[in-house]
PDB file of C-alpha atoms and ligand atoms in Angstrom:
ATOM      1  CA  MET W1454      11.904   4.430 -10.421  1.00  0.00           C
ATOM      2  CA  GLU W1455      12.591   4.477 -14.160  1.00  0.00           C
ATOM      3  CA  LEU W1456      11.938   0.790 -14.840  1.00  0.00           C
ATOM      4  CA  LEU W1457       8.519   1.024 -13.194  1.00  0.00           C
ATOM      5  CA  LYS W1458       7.624   4.182 -15.130  1.00  0.00           C
ATOM      6  CA  GLU W1459       8.538   2.452 -18.404  1.00  0.00           C
ATOM      7  CA  LYS W1460       6.380  -0.533 -17.455  1.00  0.00           C
ATOM      8  CA  ILE W1461       3.444   1.738 -16.573  1.00  0.00           C
ATOM      9  CA  LEU W1462       3.781   3.606 -19.877  1.00  0.00           C
ATOM     10  CA  SER W1463       4.031   0.447 -21.966  1.00  0.00           C
ATOM     11  CA  GLU W1464       1.450  -1.737 -20.198  1.00  0.00           C
ATOM     12  CA  GLY W1465      -0.686   0.504 -17.958  1.00  0.00           C
ATOM     13  CA  GLN W1466      -4.160   1.368 -19.134  1.00  0.00           C
ATOM     14  CA  ALA W1467      -5.641   4.694 -18.096  1.00  0.00           C
ATOM     15  CA  GLN W1468      -9.343   3.951 -17.963  1.00  0.00           C
ATOM     16  CA  SER W1469     -10.544   7.405 -16.974  1.00  0.00           C
ATOM     17  CA  GLU W1470      -9.352  10.520 -15.093  1.00  0.00           C
ATOM     18  CA  ASP W1471      -9.191   8.419 -11.912  1.00  0.00           C
ATOM     19  CA  ILE W1472      -8.379   4.807 -12.628  1.00  0.00           C
ATOM     20  CA  LEU W1473      -5.189   3.202 -13.904  1.00  0.00           C
ATOM     21  CA  LYS W1474      -5.216  -0.514 -14.682  1.00  0.00           C
ATOM     22  CA  VAL W1475      -1.945  -2.383 -14.203  1.00  0.00           C
ATOM     23  CA  ASP W1476      -3.354  -5.883 -14.462  1.00  0.00           C
ATOM     24  CA  SER W1477      -0.554  -7.270 -16.656  1.00  0.00           C
ATOM     25  CA  PHE W1478       2.225  -6.885 -14.058  1.00  0.00           C
ATOM     26  CA  LEU W1479       0.825  -5.986 -10.614  1.00  0.00           C
ATOM     27  CA  ASN W1480      -2.874  -6.594  -9.962  1.00  0.00           C
ATOM     28  CA  HIS W1481      -3.851  -9.710 -11.886  1.00  0.00           C
ATOM     29  CA  GLN W1482      -0.835 -11.220 -13.633  1.00  0.00           C
ATOM     30  CA  VAL W1483       2.300 -10.476 -11.578  1.00  0.00           C
ATOM     31  CA  ASP W1484       5.850  -9.871 -12.866  1.00  0.00           C
ATOM     32  CA  PRO W1485       8.069 -11.508 -10.196  1.00  0.00           C
ATOM     33  CA  GLY W1486      11.338  -9.938 -11.417  1.00  0.00           C
ATOM     34  CA  LEU W1487       9.828  -6.462 -11.296  1.00  0.00           C
ATOM     35  CA  MET W1488       8.325  -7.185  -7.844  1.00  0.00           C
ATOM     36  CA  ARG W1489      11.791  -8.179  -6.592  1.00  0.00           C
ATOM     37  CA  GLN W1490      13.186  -4.845  -7.796  1.00  0.00           C
ATOM     38  CA  LEU W1491      10.315  -2.897  -6.228  1.00  0.00           C
ATOM     39  CA  GLY W1492      10.899  -4.729  -2.946  1.00  0.00           C
ATOM     40  CA  GLN W1493      14.616  -3.915  -3.088  1.00  0.00           C
ATOM     41  CA  ALA W1494      13.869  -0.236  -3.789  1.00  0.00           C
ATOM     42  CA  PHE W1495      11.560  -0.011  -0.745  1.00  0.00           C
ATOM     43  CA  ALA W1496      14.083  -1.897   1.393  1.00  0.00           C
ATOM     44  CA  ASP W1497      16.944   0.418   0.288  1.00  0.00           C
ATOM     45  CA  HIS W1498      14.890   3.481   1.192  1.00  0.00           C
ATOM     46  CA  PHE W1499      13.674   2.243   4.590  1.00  0.00           C
ATOM     47  CA  LYS W1500      16.753   0.292   5.733  1.00  0.00           C
ATOM     48  CA  ASP W1501      18.374   1.286   9.061  1.00  0.00           C
ATOM     49  CA  ARG W1502      14.986   2.342  10.501  1.00  0.00           C
ATOM     50  CA  GLY W1503      14.627  -0.592  12.869  1.00  0.00           C
ATOM     51  CA  ILE W1504      11.733  -2.133  10.939  1.00  0.00           C
ATOM     52  CA  THR W1505      10.571  -5.397  12.498  1.00  0.00           C
ATOM     53  CA  LYS W1506       7.654  -6.222  10.169  1.00  0.00           C
ATOM     54  CA  VAL W1507       6.164  -5.236   6.821  1.00  0.00           C
ATOM     55  CA  ALA W1508       2.359  -5.000   6.601  1.00  0.00           C
ATOM     56  CA  THR W1509       0.045  -4.849   3.615  1.00  0.00           C
ATOM     57  CA  ILE W1510      -3.682  -4.853   2.986  1.00  0.00           C
ATOM     58  CA  GLU W1511      -4.923  -7.937   1.208  1.00  0.00           C
ATOM     59  CA  SER W1512      -4.712  -8.554  -1.636  1.00  0.00           C
ATOM     60  CA  SER W1513      -3.008  -6.578  -4.379  1.00  0.00           C
ATOM     61  CA  GLY W1514      -0.215  -5.190  -2.180  1.00  0.00           C
ATOM     62  CA  ILE W1515       0.979  -8.669  -1.235  1.00  0.00           C
ATOM     63  CA  SER W1516       3.475  -9.189  -4.100  1.00  0.00           C
ATOM     64  CA  PRO W1517       5.580  -6.028  -3.610  1.00  0.00           C
ATOM     65  CA  ALA W1518       5.171  -6.253   0.196  1.00  0.00           C
ATOM     66  CA  LEU W1519       6.470  -9.832   0.306  1.00  0.00           C
ATOM     67  CA  MET W1520       9.544  -8.865  -1.731  1.00  0.00           C
ATOM     68  CA  THR W1521      10.149  -5.882   0.585  1.00  0.00           C
ATOM     69  CA  ALA W1522       9.886  -8.098   3.667  1.00  0.00           C
ATOM     70  CA  ASP W1523      12.290 -10.570   2.086  1.00  0.00           C
ATOM     71  CA  ALA W1524      14.806  -7.822   1.240  1.00  0.00           C
ATOM     72  CA  LEU W1525      14.585  -6.463   4.805  1.00  0.00           C
ATOM     73  CA  GLY W1526      14.705  -9.965   6.325  1.00  0.00           C
ATOM     74  CA  VAL W1527      11.499  -9.528   8.371  1.00  0.00           C
ATOM     75  CA  PRO W1528       8.033 -11.196   8.356  1.00  0.00           C
ATOM     76  CA  LEU W1529       5.096  -9.955   6.281  1.00  0.00           C
ATOM     77  CA  LEU W1530       1.740  -9.263   7.942  1.00  0.00           C
ATOM     78  CA  ILE W1531      -1.324  -9.447   5.693  1.00  0.00           C
ATOM     79  CA  LEU W1532      -4.058  -7.209   7.127  1.00  0.00           C
ATOM     80  CA  LYS W1533      -7.224  -9.092   6.270  1.00  0.00           C
ATOM     81  CA  LYS W1534     -10.454  -7.600   5.005  1.00  0.00           C
ATOM     82  CA  GLN W1535     -13.454  -9.078   6.851  1.00  0.00           C
ATOM     83  CA  PRO W1536     -16.998  -8.196   5.777  1.00  0.00           C
ATOM     84  CA  SER W1537     -18.091  -7.448   9.364  1.00  0.00           C
ATOM     85  CA  LYS W1538     -16.834  -7.103  12.913  1.00  0.00           C
ATOM     86  CA  ILE W1539     -15.823 -10.378  14.542  1.00  0.00           C
ATOM     87  CA  LEU W1540     -16.384 -10.579  18.292  1.00  0.00           C
ATOM     88  CA  ASN W1541     -13.103 -12.107  19.299  1.00  0.00           C
ATOM     89  CA  LYS W1542     -10.912 -10.513  21.900  1.00  0.00           C
ATOM     90  CA  ASN W1543      -7.760 -11.767  20.235  1.00  0.00           C
ATOM     91  CA  LEU W1544      -8.213  -9.545  17.184  1.00  0.00           C
ATOM     92  CA  TYR W1545      -7.626  -5.896  16.403  1.00  0.00           C
ATOM     93  CA  GLN W1546     -10.175  -4.504  13.950  1.00  0.00           C
ATOM     94  CA  THR W1547     -10.958  -1.145  12.399  1.00  0.00           C
ATOM     95  CA  GLN W1548     -13.521  -0.156   9.798  1.00  0.00           C
ATOM     96  CA  VAL W1549     -12.391   1.179   6.419  1.00  0.00           C
ATOM     97  CA  THR W1550     -14.856   2.800   4.051  1.00  0.00           C
ATOM     98  CA  SER W1551     -13.725   2.748   0.455  1.00  0.00           C
ATOM     99  CA  PHE W1552     -15.061   5.686  -1.543  1.00  0.00           C
ATOM    100  CA  THR W1553     -13.354   4.162  -4.604  1.00  0.00           C
ATOM    101  CA  LYS W1554     -15.368   0.966  -4.285  1.00  0.00           C
ATOM    102  CA  GLY W1555     -18.375   2.333  -2.403  1.00  0.00           C
ATOM    103  CA  SER W1556     -18.142  -0.304   0.335  1.00  0.00           C
ATOM    104  CA  SER W1557     -16.880  -0.882   3.875  1.00  0.00           C
ATOM    105  CA  TYR W1558     -14.862  -3.640   5.473  1.00  0.00           C
ATOM    106  CA  GLU W1559     -13.193  -4.463   8.788  1.00  0.00           C
ATOM    107  CA  LEU W1560      -9.418  -4.491   8.561  1.00  0.00           C
ATOM    108  CA  THR W1561      -8.270  -7.287  10.852  1.00  0.00           C
ATOM    109  CA  LEU W1562      -5.040  -8.341  12.557  1.00  0.00           C
ATOM    110  CA  SER W1563      -4.507 -11.078  15.132  1.00  0.00           C
ATOM    111  CA  GLU W1564      -2.891 -10.000  18.427  1.00  0.00           C
ATOM    112  CA  GLN W1565      -0.646 -13.012  18.066  1.00  0.00           C
ATOM    113  CA  PHE W1566       1.450 -11.408  15.343  1.00  0.00           C
ATOM    114  CA  ILE W1567       2.010  -7.875  16.644  1.00  0.00           C
ATOM    115  CA  SER W1568       3.199  -6.206  19.825  1.00  0.00           C
ATOM    116  CA  GLN W1569       4.251  -2.808  21.107  1.00  0.00           C
ATOM    117  CA  LYS W1570       7.845  -3.724  20.259  1.00  0.00           C
ATOM    118  CA  ASP W1571       7.058  -3.782  16.526  1.00  0.00           C
ATOM    119  CA  HIS W1572       7.996  -0.983  14.121  1.00  0.00           C
ATOM    120  CA  VAL W1573       5.987  -1.610  10.974  1.00  0.00           C
ATOM    121  CA  LEU W1574       6.483  -0.528   7.365  1.00  0.00           C
ATOM    122  CA  ILE W1575       3.202  -0.463   5.407  1.00  0.00           C
ATOM    123  CA  ILE W1576       3.398  -1.312   1.684  1.00  0.00           C
ATOM    124  CA  ASP W1577       0.512  -1.046  -0.798  1.00  0.00           C
ATOM    125  CA  ASP W1578       0.021  -1.056  -4.553  1.00  0.00           C
ATOM    126  CA  PHE W1579      -1.826   2.276  -4.980  1.00  0.00           C
ATOM    127  CA  LEU W1580      -2.268   5.440  -2.941  1.00  0.00           C
ATOM    128  CA  ALA W1581      -5.412   7.274  -4.046  1.00  0.00           C
ATOM    129  CA  ASN W1582      -7.637   8.819  -1.345  1.00  0.00           C
ATOM    130  CA  GLY W1583      -5.574   7.251   1.425  1.00  0.00           C
ATOM    131  CA  GLU W1584      -8.475   5.446   3.122  1.00  0.00           C
ATOM    132  CA  ALA W1585      -6.918   1.987   3.043  1.00  0.00           C
ATOM    133  CA  ALA W1586      -3.534   3.254   4.286  1.00  0.00           C
ATOM    134  CA  THR W1587      -5.206   5.308   7.035  1.00  0.00           C
ATOM    135  CA  GLY W1588      -7.031   2.159   8.173  1.00  0.00           C
ATOM    136  CA  ALA W1589      -3.743   0.236   8.232  1.00  0.00           C
ATOM    137  CA  ILE W1590      -2.054   2.993  10.296  1.00  0.00           C
ATOM    138  CA  ARG W1591      -5.002   3.064  12.724  1.00  0.00           C
ATOM    139  CA  LEU W1592      -4.917  -0.727  13.124  1.00  0.00           C
ATOM    140  CA  ILE W1593      -1.176  -0.829  13.802  1.00  0.00           C
ATOM    141  CA  ARG W1594      -1.487   2.006  16.312  1.00  0.00           C
ATOM    142  CA  LEU W1595      -4.408   0.171  18.008  1.00  0.00           C
ATOM    143  CA  SER W1596      -2.002  -2.702  18.610  1.00  0.00           C
ATOM    144  CA  HIS W1597       0.460  -0.234  20.257  1.00  0.00           C
ATOM    145  CA  ALA W1598       3.084  -0.929  17.595  1.00  0.00           C
ATOM    146  CA  THR W1599       4.619   2.027  15.716  1.00  0.00           C
ATOM    147  CA  VAL W1600       4.476   2.864  12.005  1.00  0.00           C
ATOM    148  CA  ALA W1601       7.821   3.338  10.232  1.00  0.00           C
ATOM    149  CA  GLY W1602       6.344   4.727   7.008  1.00  0.00           C
ATOM    150  CA  LEU W1603       4.169   4.010   3.987  1.00  0.00           C
ATOM    151  CA  GLY W1604       5.635   2.729   0.722  1.00  0.00           C
ATOM    152  CA  VAL W1605       3.394   2.657  -2.344  1.00  0.00           C
ATOM    153  CA  VAL W1606       4.156   1.380  -5.815  1.00  0.00           C
ATOM    154  CA  ILE W1607       1.978   3.983  -7.556  1.00  0.00           C
ATOM    155  CA  GLU W1608       0.776   7.252  -6.054  1.00  0.00           C
ATOM    156  CA  LYS W1609      -1.945   9.173  -7.866  1.00  0.00           C
ATOM    157  CA  SER W1610      -0.691  12.581  -6.766  1.00  0.00           C
ATOM    158  CA  PHE W1611      -3.808  14.394  -7.990  1.00  0.00           C
ATOM    159  CA  GLN W1612      -5.818  12.602  -5.299  1.00  0.00           C
ATOM    160  CA  PRO W1613      -5.593  13.570  -1.597  1.00  0.00           C
ATOM    161  CA  GLY W1614      -3.965  10.409  -0.155  1.00  0.00           C
ATOM    162  CA  ARG W1615      -0.424  11.754   0.324  1.00  0.00           C
ATOM    163  CA  GLU W1616      -1.583  14.830   2.289  1.00  0.00           C
ATOM    164  CA  LYS W1617      -3.888  12.672   4.387  1.00  0.00           C
ATOM    165  CA  ILE W1618      -1.034  10.344   5.389  1.00  0.00           C
ATOM    166  CA  LEU W1619       1.485  13.163   5.979  1.00  0.00           C
ATOM    167  CA  GLU W1620      -1.054  14.841   8.312  1.00  0.00           C
ATOM    168  CA  GLN W1621      -0.839  11.709  10.483  1.00  0.00           C
ATOM    169  CA  GLY W1622       2.922  12.182  10.817  1.00  0.00           C
ATOM    170  CA  ILE W1623       3.782   9.297   8.499  1.00  0.00           C
ATOM    171  CA  GLU W1624       6.339   9.479   5.671  1.00  0.00           C
ATOM    172  CA  VAL W1625       5.101   8.502   2.191  1.00  0.00           C
ATOM    173  CA  TYR W1626       7.568   6.982  -0.288  1.00  0.00           C
ATOM    174  CA  ALA W1627       6.194   6.325  -3.791  1.00  0.00           C
ATOM    175  CA  LEU W1628       8.109   4.532  -6.559  1.00  0.00           C
ATOM    176  CA  ALA W1629       6.030   6.258  -9.278  1.00  0.00           C
ATOM    177  CA  ARG W1630       3.931   9.404  -8.913  1.00  0.00           C
ATOM    178  CA  ILE W1631       1.238  10.128 -11.458  1.00  0.00           C
ATOM    179  CA  GLN W1632       0.188  13.739 -11.913  1.00  0.00           C
ATOM    180  CA  LYS W1633      -2.525  13.324 -14.532  1.00  0.00           C
ATOM    181  CA  LEU W1634      -4.602  10.528 -15.993  1.00  0.00           C
ATOM    182  CA  ASP W1635      -7.113  10.525 -18.773  1.00  0.00           C
ATOM    183  CA  LYS W1636      -8.291   8.022 -21.299  1.00  0.00           C
ATOM    184  CA  ASP W1637      -4.998   6.819 -22.895  1.00  0.00           C
ATOM    185  CA  LEU W1638      -2.979   9.532 -21.112  1.00  0.00           C
ATOM    186  CA  ILE W1639      -0.498   8.944 -18.267  1.00  0.00           C
ATOM    187  CA  GLU W1640       1.594  11.874 -17.018  1.00  0.00           C
ATOM    188  CA  PHE W1641       4.162  11.515 -14.227  1.00  0.00           C
ATOM    189  CA  ALA W1642       4.860  14.108 -11.551  1.00  0.00           C
ATOM    190  CA  GLU W1643       8.405  15.562 -11.492  1.00  0.00           C
TER     191      GLU W1643
HETATM  192  P1  5GP Z 563      -7.344   4.538  -1.391  1.00  0.00           P
HETATM  193  O1  5GP Z 563      -8.354   5.415  -2.075  1.00  0.00           O
HETATM  194  O2  5GP Z 563      -7.833   4.034  -0.072  1.00  0.00           O
HETATM  195  O3  5GP Z 563      -5.989   5.218  -1.281  1.00  0.00           O
HETATM  196  O4  5GP Z 563      -7.164   3.281  -2.336  1.00  0.00           O
HETATM  197  C1  5GP Z 563      -7.717   2.065  -1.955  1.00  0.00           C
HETATM  198  C2  5GP Z 563      -7.293   0.924  -2.816  1.00  0.00           C
HETATM  199  O5  5GP Z 563      -7.977   1.035  -4.055  1.00  0.00           O
HETATM  200  C3  5GP Z 563      -5.818   0.797  -3.175  1.00  0.00           C
HETATM  201  O6  5GP Z 563      -5.107   0.043  -2.223  1.00  0.00           O
HETATM  202  C4  5GP Z 563      -5.894   0.023  -4.491  1.00  0.00           C
HETATM  203  O7  5GP Z 563      -5.959  -1.360  -4.250  1.00  0.00           O
HETATM  204  C5  5GP Z 563      -7.200   0.518  -5.094  1.00  0.00           C
HETATM  205  N1  5GP Z 563      -6.991   1.571  -6.093  1.00  0.00           N
HETATM  206  C6  5GP Z 563      -7.104   2.910  -5.927  1.00  0.00           C
HETATM  207  N2  5GP Z 563      -6.896   3.553  -7.094  1.00  0.00           N
HETATM  208  C7  5GP Z 563      -6.619   2.595  -8.025  1.00  0.00           C
HETATM  209  C8  5GP Z 563      -6.309   2.639  -9.428  1.00  0.00           C
HETATM  210  O8  5GP Z 563      -6.230   3.682 -10.104  1.00  0.00           O
HETATM  211  N3  5GP Z 563      -6.099   1.431 -10.021  1.00  0.00           N
HETATM  212  C9  5GP Z 563      -6.163   0.242  -9.358  1.00  0.00           C
HETATM  213  N4  5GP Z 563      -5.920  -0.870 -10.044  1.00  0.00           N
HETATM  214  N5  5GP Z 563      -6.469   0.176  -8.035  1.00  0.00           N
HETATM  215  C10 5GP Z 563      -6.680   1.334  -7.381  1.00  0.00           C
END
């Protein structure tokens, strides 16, 4: 998506070979007009797939995910990060270990909001190693719902996330794909 690439080039900050900061429009301050366009782009791509809900992992995927849900006319599920397992039979939980952050959390979803009839589109801000998205897929499958695909705003294509998700039989749709990062360098994939 050209508009997103321009925004990344003008406001993104490559901090190292691994980390891109997009705090001015996505992760800290949020550009609502851009989010609306991202949501429309995801909705255009995944329309006619029988999607009943959009899901995202709290918290930085919420803005584009909400706009996608709005464009598709379906509810948004926020998969919550709990520090530890909660013994409550009305919850689905799965552990996610973040290599990026060096920590673990329990991804959590109430049974109340999902059923085997649901076909869920997962939306997130970044795809890096694919751990968060894999946790979201596992959680949705635990609830016997099906996964319609994964939409990410920014894919770091030099990291293994895309392959990891494709291996699970899930389509990955990225609005911007970054091939190379370095201090003050951002290169897009073709
Ligand atoms: P994963 O490695 O599981 O694919 O990424 C986990 C999460 O880490 C993403 O959902 C995103 O919130 C965060 N993340 C990964 N790489 C970056 C990055 O380069 N910049 C920012 N701001 N967040 C990232």
